[in-house]
Amino acid sequence: MAERMLETKALAKRFGGLNALSGVDFHIDRGEIVSIIGPNGAGKTTFFNSISGMYPPDTGDALFKGQSIAGLSPDQITKIGIARTFQNVRLFPNMTVLENVMVARHCRTKKSVIPTLFHTPGFVQEEKEIEDRAKEILSFFGKRLHGYRWQQPAYVLSYANRRRLEIARAMATDPELLLLDEPTAGMNPRESMELRELIGQLRDDWGYTIIMIEHDMRVVRDVSDRVVVLDHGVKLTEGTYEEVSTNPQVIEAYLGKQAETS
Amino acid sequence: MDMRRVVRQGLIGGLTLSLIVAVGMFQVFDGRKVIDPYLSAGYALILWVPILFGYRATRQVVPDGAERRPASSTDILAGAIAGAITGLLLGLVVVITALKPDIRNSFLYLSPVMVEKFSYGGTHWLGAGILTAAGAVLGAFGGAMDLIPTTVKRILATVAATLIGFNFAELVVGDILRSAGQNTLDRWIYSSTRGINPLAAVVLSVIAVALRLGLRGRSGGLRERFGNGDNERTDNGKRMRYLVIAVVALAAGAWLPNLFGLYLNEVLSNVGLFILLGLGLNIVVGYAGLLDLGYVAFFAVGAYTTAILTSPASPALAPELAFFASLPWVLVMAAIAGLIIGTPVIRMRGDYLAIVTLGFGEIIRIAFLSDWMKPITGGAQGILRIGFFPGESRGGIILQWGMALAVIGIIALIVGLLRWNSSRISASGLTDIPEYHKPTTYALLVVGLVLTVGGFIKPDFATWVIPGIHPPSMFRIILVFVALAAFVSWRLRDSRVGRSWMAIREDEQIAQSMGINIVTTKLLAFVMGAMLASLGGALFAVKLGSIYPHSFEIIQSIIILVVVIVGGMGSIKGVMIGAVVLIGILGGPTQPGLLREFGEFKLLIYGVILVWMMLKRPEGLWPEARRAQELHQDEMSQDAWLQAGESAAEGVSG
Amino acid sequence: MATETIRVEQRRVRADLPTVIVDVFINALKIFLLFFAVWSVVGAIGLQIEGRLISADGWRDVVTGGVVQGAMYGLVALGYSMVYGILGFINFAHGEVFMVGMFGAMFVAHGMADNGMLESNFFLAMLIIIVAAMIVSAAVAVATEKIAYRQLRGAPRLIPLITSIGVSFFLQYAISGLFGPGVKRFPELPEFMQRRYSVLGLLVNGSQILVIVVTALSVVGLWWFVTRSKTGRAIRAVAEDKEIAGLMGINVDRTVVMTFLVGGAMAGVAASMWAFLYKNIFFLSGFLPGIKAFTAAVLGGIGNLPGALLGGMTLGIVEAAGPTFLTALRWEIPQVVSYALGVLALGLAAFGAYRLRNKVIVQTSTNVSLIVLGLVFAALAFTVLPGFQVVIPGASQVKDMIAFIVLIGVLMIRPIGLLGERLAVEERG
């Protein structure tokens, strides 16, 4: 059996009187792609926030490769190898495309003030490595984020490109586990299809393990090994896409209870 | 014609005008002649008001995409009405003052003198009439602004700018001409009251207009050529260009004091000091986005540390160090202060951080002032005789060239050694470490070694004694520190550290999610800013020779903030230009600028500038190119559309 | 590219050293503040029992003075709180709105004094003065909103704050330019206002009674306005969610103007009271009261109107009692107490060390703090602390520091204030 990448045990989070997450057990193994689906407000993004440290869980635990990470700060969690994107794309709008990716190399590099001031060889080399790595990652998206785009500020990008740049930024932190929050939202069908392929490559070529929140069922069907359904902060069911999509509970959660026929 | 708008603009204009007169600004500036004896600076100060509001009265509020109504002759009428209202309001103030002289008990400047000035030899009623009529004429001119051909407007603007410029820069031009031995020319341009002579005004205007119109014909072509060059330029070429600019600027700066008299040199060193402080605050506010309103605290720490360490009169311990020997301690104390003030505020929201740092600034000032700290800081009496030379009754800086060269030598040696080492590793072919140009590496090593050894053998082979009260020399010293600060800011900006600051400024939460430790990153910004401020404080202390707690009031922090904001947050050249313009012309909180008349109105103007900048150009006047759009996020016109697209997509797929 | 896989060194979860140091430092500051707070209170009790502090009358003066001062802070704090609750920015210029109100009150009062009304018909005169100050302050507050802040809705948080600093400077120096930078005086009050009266066993100045009564009346009025009137309901709706309120047909612009108007009017009431009590007025008079009132608003929980009043009262009393408590630091800590504290600190350090063994990373900062601070404190407790005393000469000079220290302390220990924040949806971080 493959290595257990992430495991959550009875993860719970409350906001005021609302149980955003109540006792979610979840696991993912190395090399898997797991999709999380569920109606709006099901607690999917809260689940991501709990894992990535933005809103630490109230109770329960999250184990990353066997180590507890619940309650760590987001930067610590990124440092040990979990990166994420955001549902409402959040780039650094006034930094250039290249800088957006370079800044994510922060946790893998260490030259501070003194080497910077004197431009020591170590600093020059590290800068070069950061830049090369960033360009390499950006070229993963083909021509879309290449060449003249490097020096453009992120706010001029199209919506789809912003989503791509966000993924590139997450990749630049050298993660082992990648959390993608609705990567294809707002994309047209062609772009969405293209991204579907890229997500497959992210696993196969780059070796990431991926958890993905997604609304587009075609994307879910095509890329995921396993699907987990959340509703009202509770895990409804999990299984392959076929199993899940025919599960009456899931259909009910999405469409509401069918009117009883007398 | 939108009558409501016209009346409203007229009223606002009238209030503005009345305020300028009621705070006494007109009266003070009236003493200064722009064109002797026809136009005083006081009138220059109020003439634009009816023009501006006449123009604003006719400006249309057009929804995006809608057609703009072409300018028509009714605009002139609208402008005239607004201008007349503006003038009438001032006229009313004059009449009221004349009829009720005891208004002076409350409003200091509404005096018979003012009434007399605006009566133009007749009664106050005549004055009010003239003001209204003049307002109408000027307002009509403002209203007609869109009807006047561009060339005419350009000529008028050039003439106005030339005259005002020559008048405001009267000291600068005068000093330069005199030091060039052109006293006759100086007397030809300026009258005995230092206004411009009418003939000179005409000639200067003609020359300026000719230059302006002549240049425009060619500048298009020039820009194109330069523009093309820019794209092809490599990073190295860019760096060369910056280096050349920097060297030229430094040389020019060092030479500048020769041209000027003592007063201008004093202004110049104040400008330098504020550039230094501005660059420090720029790191905190501009780079890292932390609004530090207690910045003056670090300035105070630097000044007091220098004072305590160098003054023989310091109450507690008086080691009587030389200025340069005290600097390392200044930096250490500033770093500690930065950590102490920075740590508690680091997890606070941005606006709370602002208020709490302001609180810290006040705490430090109150503490320095109190009896409680008096044994160390001297209380309200402050610390005198800072940096006094042993056995002399004056203070300042002693620069031992041997030591200075030795320090440069050590740095060169270290850089050379690192390069040599790197090239050695790279030659082994194991890694892709860049290989350096060999001759420069060896040159660095040799020069470094010579300077270090030589400097230590004969530390005092040349010694400059720089008295604090001698502005030209102090300016050169300050210039060195400014160059250092600019270098530090520039290197840090384009680096891993600078990027992490920028990321925090843009979106703190996301920056943290991308693996940036916000605690250390923010503290680093605080400490770097504090260190630059403390250097400013040290220079300030030794320049004045004595310091008191009241030199460190909140107003200092605010004015440094205005310098940074006007220049453009995050922009090094912006801070420099901002300091030159603001501190140079208006002056600092206690230091006078070129226009001494501004004295008491300085802070009022700083307030107006701050509000105006925030409303109209929050990115500053000379922003960093890429930050230009920063604060105009609503201009990201795509966004609304995209967001709509997103929710629609969600609706479909969900 | 196909074979590109990331090289992952063994990444272990580790506590981040600089963060831990910073946390320890922050904890040290908190303990430092708490320790001195407790020491001054205990010391004050101790000295009082020995009769070496101040007289019972002194305490009465402290309390009445504090309550009166606090009432005025509370009124000004309402303005900060309302604006922050709705627009999410610190209206730095609110202190100047207050100051302008003082000038308004002063000029009207001089008019009244000149025609004798202040003597002959004091309460009517006072009412007119208060209303005049309210009108002046409210007008200035509304003007600043219309001219400056309105254009900045939705701008990054710091932009309106910086703007308000500019507005504040403009107002200060415009007033200084118009009326001169010197100190002005409020006219003298009729004799019966300066006399002392006995209320519930406390000897209270006539003017102090007036302040309390006026404050109470304005608070009741405000309460009625916010909870009962249509505009008040609109204000609360906008404070909850601007967008939704707009969709519900509430005129958001008008509501914001009303907020500034009401906040300004309350500042005007406070301004006339302040001018009335302290007499001296000049163009910087608004700065410190403004900052302190903001502190009060944060202390009570920003956006929370009862909180603003409670915060004001608390701050007023703390400030009034502050110098006394500071001098109480000369109370020497008894040896027994010191040793007991030392043992407790050692125990906590041991507890921290025990917990550190569990290697729960999240708790590292707390545990290290316990160990380090426990040991340091224990060391101090067994050496210098017994019999230690702090003598602060001129404790009243540092009175103005107290508010700032309270502000820092609150934001470090309980940033949401005593009664909790109430902010609009968009402003919640």
JSON list of N, CA, C and O in Angstrom, two decimals, chain B residues 542-581:
[
{"chain": "B", "resi": 542, "resn": "VAL", "atom": "N", "xyz": [23.86, 65.66, 15.79]},
{"chain": "B", "resi": 542, "resn": "VAL", "atom": "CA", "xyz": [25.19, 66.26, 15.70]},
{"chain": "B", "resi": 542, "resn": "VAL", "atom": "C", "xyz": [25.12, 67.56, 14.90]},
{"chain": "B", "resi": 542, "resn": "VAL", "atom": "O", "xyz": [25.91, 68.48, 15.09]},
{"chain": "B", "resi": 543, "resn": "LYS", "atom": "N", "xyz": [24.15, 67.65, 14.03]},
{"chain": "B", "resi": 543, "resn": "LYS", "atom": "CA", "xyz": [24.01, 68.87, 13.22]},
{"chain": "B", "resi": 543, "resn": "LYS", "atom": "C", "xyz": [23.54, 70.04, 14.09]},
{"chain": "B", "resi": 543, "resn": "LYS", "atom": "O", "xyz": [24.06, 71.14, 13.99]},
{"chain": "B", "resi": 544, "resn": "LEU", "atom": "N", "xyz": [22.57, 69.75, 14.95]},
{"chain": "B", "resi": 544, "resn": "LEU", "atom": "CA", "xyz": [22.08, 70.82, 15.80]},
{"chain": "B", "resi": 544, "resn": "LEU", "atom": "C", "xyz": [22.96, 71.07, 17.01]},
{"chain": "B", "resi": 544, "resn": "LEU", "atom": "O", "xyz": [23.01, 72.16, 17.54]},
{"chain": "B", "resi": 545, "resn": "GLY", "atom": "N", "xyz": [23.61, 70.02, 17.47]},
{"chain": "B", "resi": 545, "resn": "GLY", "atom": "CA", "xyz": [24.45, 70.17, 18.64]},
{"chain": "B", "resi": 545, "resn": "GLY", "atom": "C", "xyz": [23.70, 70.06, 19.96]},
{"chain": "B", "resi": 545, "resn": "GLY", "atom": "O", "xyz": [24.30, 69.98, 21.01]},
{"chain": "B", "resi": 546, "resn": "SER", "atom": "N", "xyz": [22.37, 70.06, 19.89]},
{"chain": "B", "resi": 546, "resn": "SER", "atom": "CA", "xyz": [21.60, 69.90, 21.13]},
{"chain": "B", "resi": 546, "resn": "SER", "atom": "C", "xyz": [20.22, 69.37, 20.75]},
{"chain": "B", "resi": 546, "resn": "SER", "atom": "O", "xyz": [19.71, 69.70, 19.69]},
{"chain": "B", "resi": 547, "resn": "ILE", "atom": "N", "xyz": [19.65, 68.53, 21.60]},
{"chain": "B", "resi": 547, "resn": "ILE", "atom": "CA", "xyz": [18.33, 68.00, 21.29]},
{"chain": "B", "resi": 547, "resn": "ILE", "atom": "C", "xyz": [17.40, 68.10, 22.49]},
{"chain": "B", "resi": 547, "resn": "ILE", "atom": "O", "xyz": [17.85, 68.04, 23.64]},
{"chain": "B", "resi": 548, "resn": "TYR", "atom": "N", "xyz": [16.14, 68.25, 22.20]},
{"chain": "B", "resi": 548, "resn": "TYR", "atom": "CA", "xyz": [15.11, 68.35, 23.22]},
{"chain": "B", "resi": 548, "resn": "TYR", "atom": "C", "xyz": [13.96, 67.44, 22.82]},
{"chain": "B", "resi": 548, "resn": "TYR", "atom": "O", "xyz": [13.75, 67.20, 21.63]},
{"chain": "B", "resi": 549, "resn": "PRO", "atom": "N", "xyz": [13.20, 66.97, 23.82]},
{"chain": "B", "resi": 549, "resn": "PRO", "atom": "CA", "xyz": [12.09, 66.06, 23.47]},
{"chain": "B", "resi": 549, "resn": "PRO", "atom": "C", "xyz": [11.12, 66.66, 22.48]},
{"chain": "B", "resi": 549, "resn": "PRO", "atom": "O", "xyz": [10.52, 65.95, 21.69]},
{"chain": "B", "resi": 550, "resn": "HIS", "atom": "N", "xyz": [10.97, 67.99, 22.49]},
{"chain": "B", "resi": 550, "resn": "HIS", "atom": "CA", "xyz": [9.94, 68.54, 21.61]},
{"chain": "B", "resi": 550, "resn": "HIS", "atom": "C", "xyz": [10.33, 68.49, 20.14]},
{"chain": "B", "resi": 550, "resn": "HIS", "atom": "O", "xyz": [9.53, 68.82, 19.27]},
{"chain": "B", "resi": 551, "resn": "SER", "atom": "N", "xyz": [11.57, 68.08, 19.85]},
{"chain": "B", "resi": 551, "resn": "SER", "atom": "CA", "xyz": [11.92, 67.88, 18.44]},
{"chain": "B", "resi": 551, "resn": "SER", "atom": "C", "xyz": [11.34, 66.58, 17.90]},
{"chain": "B", "resi": 551, "resn": "SER", "atom": "O", "xyz": [11.50, 66.28, 16.72]},
{"chain": "B", "resi": 552, "resn": "PHE", "atom": "N", "xyz": [10.73, 65.80, 18.77]},
{"chain": "B", "resi": 552, "resn": "PHE", "atom": "CA", "xyz": [10.32, 64.47, 18.35]},
{"chain": "B", "resi": 552, "resn": "PHE", "atom": "C", "xyz": [8.81, 64.27, 18.49]},
{"chain": "B", "resi": 552, "resn": "PHE", "atom": "O", "xyz": [8.35, 63.27, 19.00]},
{"chain": "B", "resi": 553, "resn": "GLU", "atom": "N", "xyz": [8.08, 65.27, 18.06]},
{"chain": "B", "resi": 553, "resn": "GLU", "atom": "CA", "xyz": [6.64, 65.14, 18.17]},
{"chain": "B", "resi": 553, "resn": "GLU", "atom": "C", "xyz": [6.06, 64.41, 16.96]},
{"chain": "B", "resi": 553, "resn": "GLU", "atom": "O", "xyz": [6.74, 64.24, 15.95]},
{"chain": "B", "resi": 554, "resn": "ILE", "atom": "N", "xyz": [4.80, 64.02, 17.10]},
{"chain": "B", "resi": 554, "resn": "ILE", "atom": "CA", "xyz": [4.16, 63.21, 16.08]},
{"chain": "B", "resi": 554, "resn": "ILE", "atom": "C", "xyz": [4.21, 63.87, 14.70]},
{"chain": "B", "resi": 554, "resn": "ILE", "atom": "O", "xyz": [4.31, 63.20, 13.68]},
{"chain": "B", "resi": 555, "resn": "ILE", "atom": "N", "xyz": [4.19, 65.20, 14.72]},
{"chain": "B", "resi": 555, "resn": "ILE", "atom": "CA", "xyz": [4.21, 65.94, 13.47]},
{"chain": "B", "resi": 555, "resn": "ILE", "atom": "C", "xyz": [5.37, 65.48, 12.58]},
{"chain": "B", "resi": 555, "resn": "ILE", "atom": "O", "xyz": [5.25, 65.41, 11.36]},
{"chain": "B", "resi": 556, "resn": "GLN", "atom": "N", "xyz": [6.49, 65.13, 13.21]},
{"chain": "B", "resi": 556, "resn": "GLN", "atom": "CA", "xyz": [7.65, 64.65, 12.45]},
{"chain": "B", "resi": 556, "resn": "GLN", "atom": "C", "xyz": [7.28, 63.39, 11.66]},
{"chain": "B", "resi": 556, "resn": "GLN", "atom": "O", "xyz": [7.52, 63.31, 10.46]},
{"chain": "B", "resi": 557, "resn": "SER", "atom": "N", "xyz": [6.68, 62.42, 12.38]},
{"chain": "B", "resi": 557, "resn": "SER", "atom": "CA", "xyz": [6.29, 61.18, 11.70]},
{"chain": "B", "resi": 557, "resn": "SER", "atom": "C", "xyz": [5.38, 61.50, 10.54]},
{"chain": "B", "resi": 557, "resn": "SER", "atom": "O", "xyz": [5.51, 60.94, 9.45]},
{"chain": "B", "resi": 558, "resn": "ILE", "atom": "N", "xyz": [4.43, 62.40, 10.78]},
{"chain": "B", "resi": 558, "resn": "ILE", "atom": "CA", "xyz": [3.42, 62.66, 9.75]},
{"chain": "B", "resi": 558, "resn": "ILE", "atom": "C", "xyz": [4.09, 63.30, 8.54]},
{"chain": "B", "resi": 558, "resn": "ILE", "atom": "O", "xyz": [3.78, 62.96, 7.39]},
{"chain": "B", "resi": 559, "resn": "ILE", "atom": "N", "xyz": [5.01, 64.22, 8.78]},
{"chain": "B", "resi": 559, "resn": "ILE", "atom": "CA", "xyz": [5.62, 64.90, 7.64]},
{"chain": "B", "resi": 559, "resn": "ILE", "atom": "C", "xyz": [6.49, 63.93, 6.84]},
{"chain": "B", "resi": 559, "resn": "ILE", "atom": "O", "xyz": [6.50, 63.96, 5.60]},
{"chain": "B", "resi": 560, "resn": "ILE", "atom": "N", "xyz": [7.18, 63.05, 7.53]},
{"chain": "B", "resi": 560, "resn": "ILE", "atom": "CA", "xyz": [7.95, 62.04, 6.79]},
{"chain": "B", "resi": 560, "resn": "ILE", "atom": "C", "xyz": [6.98, 61.18, 5.97]},
{"chain": "B", "resi": 560, "resn": "ILE", "atom": "O", "xyz": [7.24, 60.86, 4.81]},
{"chain": "B", "resi": 561, "resn": "LEU", "atom": "N", "xyz": [5.85, 60.87, 6.58]},
{"chain": "B", "resi": 561, "resn": "LEU", "atom": "CA", "xyz": [4.85, 60.08, 5.85]},
{"chain": "B", "resi": 561, "resn": "LEU", "atom": "C", "xyz": [4.37, 60.84, 4.61]},
{"chain": "B", "resi": 561, "resn": "LEU", "atom": "O", "xyz": [4.20, 60.25, 3.54]},
{"chain": "B", "resi": 562, "resn": "VAL", "atom": "N", "xyz": [4.14, 62.14, 4.76]},
{"chain": "B", "resi": 562, "resn": "VAL", "atom": "CA", "xyz": [3.69, 62.92, 3.60]},
{"chain": "B", "resi": 562, "resn": "VAL", "atom": "C", "xyz": [4.75, 62.88, 2.50]},
{"chain": "B", "resi": 562, "resn": "VAL", "atom": "O", "xyz": [4.43, 62.72, 1.32]},
{"chain": "B", "resi": 563, "resn": "VAL", "atom": "N", "xyz": [6.01, 63.00, 2.90]},
{"chain": "B", "resi": 563, "resn": "VAL", "atom": "CA", "xyz": [7.09, 62.95, 1.90]},
{"chain": "B", "resi": 563, "resn": "VAL", "atom": "C", "xyz": [7.02, 61.63, 1.13]},
{"chain": "B", "resi": 563, "resn": "VAL", "atom": "O", "xyz": [7.07, 61.60, -0.10]},
{"chain": "B", "resi": 564, "resn": "VAL", "atom": "N", "xyz": [6.87, 60.53, 1.87]},
{"chain": "B", "resi": 564, "resn": "VAL", "atom": "CA", "xyz": [6.83, 59.23, 1.22]},
{"chain": "B", "resi": 564, "resn": "VAL", "atom": "C", "xyz": [5.59, 59.11, 0.32]},
{"chain": "B", "resi": 564, "resn": "VAL", "atom": "O", "xyz": [5.67, 58.62, -0.80]},
{"chain": "B", "resi": 565, "resn": "ILE", "atom": "N", "xyz": [4.47, 59.58, 0.82]},
{"chain": "B", "resi": 565, "resn": "ILE", "atom": "CA", "xyz": [3.23, 59.42, 0.06]},
{"chain": "B", "resi": 565, "resn": "ILE", "atom": "C", "xyz": [3.22, 60.30, -1.18]},
{"chain": "B", "resi": 565, "resn": "ILE", "atom": "O", "xyz": [2.83, 59.87, -2.26]},
{"chain": "B", "resi": 566, "resn": "VAL", "atom": "N", "xyz": [3.67, 61.53, -1.05]},
{"chain": "B", "resi": 566, "resn": "VAL", "atom": "CA", "xyz": [3.69, 62.42, -2.21]},
{"chain": "B", "resi": 566, "resn": "VAL", "atom": "C", "xyz": [4.63, 61.86, -3.27]},
{"chain": "B", "resi": 566, "resn": "VAL", "atom": "O", "xyz": [4.33, 61.85, -4.45]},
{"chain": "B", "resi": 567, "resn": "GLY", "atom": "N", "xyz": [5.77, 61.38, -2.83]},
{"chain": "B", "resi": 567, "resn": "GLY", "atom": "CA", "xyz": [6.72, 60.84, -3.79]},
{"chain": "B", "resi": 567, "resn": "GLY", "atom": "C", "xyz": [6.20, 59.57, -4.44]},
{"chain": "B", "resi": 567, "resn": "GLY", "atom": "O", "xyz": [6.39, 59.34, -5.62]},
{"chain": "B", "resi": 568, "resn": "GLY", "atom": "N", "xyz": [5.54, 58.77, -3.67]},
{"chain": "B", "resi": 568, "resn": "GLY", "atom": "CA", "xyz": [5.06, 57.50, -4.19]},
{"chain": "B", "resi": 568, "resn": "GLY", "atom": "C", "xyz": [5.58, 56.39, -3.29]},
{"chain": "B", "resi": 568, "resn": "GLY", "atom": "O", "xyz": [6.77, 56.14, -3.24]},
{"chain": "B", "resi": 569, "resn": "MET", "atom": "N", "xyz": [4.65, 55.73, -2.58]},
{"chain": "B", "resi": 569, "resn": "MET", "atom": "CA", "xyz": [5.06, 54.70, -1.64]},
{"chain": "B", "resi": 569, "resn": "MET", "atom": "C", "xyz": [5.79, 53.59, -2.38]},
{"chain": "B", "resi": 569, "resn": "MET", "atom": "O", "xyz": [5.34, 53.11, -3.40]},
{"chain": "B", "resi": 570, "resn": "GLY", "atom": "N", "xyz": [6.94, 53.21, -1.85]},
{"chain": "B", "resi": 570, "resn": "GLY", "atom": "CA", "xyz": [7.69, 52.13, -2.46]},
{"chain": "B", "resi": 570, "resn": "GLY", "atom": "C", "xyz": [8.67, 52.60, -3.52]},
{"chain": "B", "resi": 570, "resn": "GLY", "atom": "O", "xyz": [9.41, 51.80, -4.06]},
{"chain": "B", "resi": 571, "resn": "SER", "atom": "N", "xyz": [8.67, 53.88, -3.82]},
{"chain": "B", "resi": 571, "resn": "SER", "atom": "CA", "xyz": [9.54, 54.36, -4.89]},
{"chain": "B", "resi": 571, "resn": "SER", "atom": "C", "xyz": [10.70, 55.15, -4.32]},
{"chain": "B", "resi": 571, "resn": "SER", "atom": "O", "xyz": [10.50, 56.14, -3.60]},
{"chain": "B", "resi": 572, "resn": "ILE", "atom": "N", "xyz": [11.93, 54.72, -4.62]},
{"chain": "B", "resi": 572, "resn": "ILE", "atom": "CA", "xyz": [13.10, 55.39, -4.08]},
{"chain": "B", "resi": 572, "resn": "ILE", "atom": "C", "xyz": [13.22, 56.80, -4.66]},
{"chain": "B", "resi": 572, "resn": "ILE", "atom": "O", "xyz": [13.39, 57.78, -3.95]},
{"chain": "B", "resi": 573, "resn": "LYS", "atom": "N", "xyz": [13.09, 56.87, -5.99]},
{"chain": "B", "resi": 573, "resn": "LYS", "atom": "CA", "xyz": [13.23, 58.21, -6.58]},
{"chain": "B", "resi": 573, "resn": "LYS", "atom": "C", "xyz": [12.07, 59.10, -6.15]},
{"chain": "B", "resi": 573, "resn": "LYS", "atom": "O", "xyz": [12.24, 60.31, -5.99]},
{"chain": "B", "resi": 574, "resn": "GLY", "atom": "N", "xyz": [10.91, 58.49, -5.93]},
{"chain": "B", "resi": 574, "resn": "GLY", "atom": "CA", "xyz": [9.77, 59.26, -5.46]},
{"chain": "B", "resi": 574, "resn": "GLY", "atom": "C", "xyz": [10.07, 59.93, -4.13]},
{"chain": "B", "resi": 574, "resn": "GLY", "atom": "O", "xyz": [9.80, 61.11, -3.95]},
{"chain": "B", "resi": 575, "resn": "VAL", "atom": "N", "xyz": [10.64, 59.16, -3.19]},
{"chain": "B", "resi": 575, "resn": "VAL", "atom": "CA", "xyz": [10.96, 59.73, -1.88]},
{"chain": "B", "resi": 575, "resn": "VAL", "atom": "C", "xyz": [11.92, 60.89, -2.05]},
{"chain": "B", "resi": 575, "resn": "VAL", "atom": "O", "xyz": [11.77, 61.95, -1.43]},
{"chain": "B", "resi": 576, "resn": "MET", "atom": "N", "xyz": [12.91, 60.71, -2.94]},
{"chain": "B", "resi": 576, "resn": "MET", "atom": "CA", "xyz": [13.90, 61.77, -3.11]},
{"chain": "B", "resi": 576, "resn": "MET", "atom": "C", "xyz": [13.23, 63.03, -3.67]},
{"chain": "B", "resi": 576, "resn": "MET", "atom": "O", "xyz": [13.40, 64.13, -3.13]},
{"chain": "B", "resi": 577, "resn": "ILE", "atom": "N", "xyz": [12.46, 62.86, -4.74]},
{"chain": "B", "resi": 577, "resn": "ILE", "atom": "CA", "xyz": [11.84, 64.04, -5.33]},
{"chain": "B", "resi": 577, "resn": "ILE", "atom": "C", "xyz": [10.84, 64.65, -4.35]},
{"chain": "B", "resi": 577, "resn": "ILE", "atom": "O", "xyz": [10.76, 65.86, -4.20]},
{"chain": "B", "resi": 578, "resn": "GLY", "atom": "N", "xyz": [10.10, 63.78, -3.67]},
{"chain": "B", "resi": 578, "resn": "GLY", "atom": "CA", "xyz": [9.13, 64.27, -2.70]},
{"chain": "B", "resi": 578, "resn": "GLY", "atom": "C", "xyz": [9.79, 65.14, -1.64]},
{"chain": "B", "resi": 578, "resn": "GLY", "atom": "O", "xyz": [9.31, 66.22, -1.30]},
{"chain": "B", "resi": 579, "resn": "ALA", "atom": "N", "xyz": [10.93, 64.68, -1.12]},
{"chain": "B", "resi": 579, "resn": "ALA", "atom": "CA", "xyz": [11.62, 65.46, -0.09]},
{"chain": "B", "resi": 579, "resn": "ALA", "atom": "C", "xyz": [12.14, 66.76, -0.67]},
{"chain": "B", "resi": 579, "resn": "ALA", "atom": "O", "xyz": [12.05, 67.81, -0.03]},
{"chain": "B", "resi": 580, "resn": "VAL", "atom": "N", "xyz": [12.68, 66.72, -1.89]},
{"chain": "B", "resi": 580, "resn": "VAL", "atom": "CA", "xyz": [13.20, 67.95, -2.49]},
{"chain": "B", "resi": 580, "resn": "VAL", "atom": "C", "xyz": [12.07, 68.97, -2.63]},
{"chain": "B", "resi": 580, "resn": "VAL", "atom": "O", "xyz": [12.21, 70.13, -2.25]},
{"chain": "B", "resi": 581, "resn": "VAL", "atom": "N", "xyz": [10.94, 68.50, -3.14]},
{"chain": "B", "resi": 581, "resn": "VAL", "atom": "CA", "xyz": [9.85, 69.44, -3.39]},
{"chain": "B", "resi": 581, "resn": "VAL", "atom": "C", "xyz": [9.25, 69.95, -2.07]},
{"chain": "B", "resi": 581, "resn": "VAL", "atom": "O", "xyz": [9.12, 71.15, -1.86]}
]
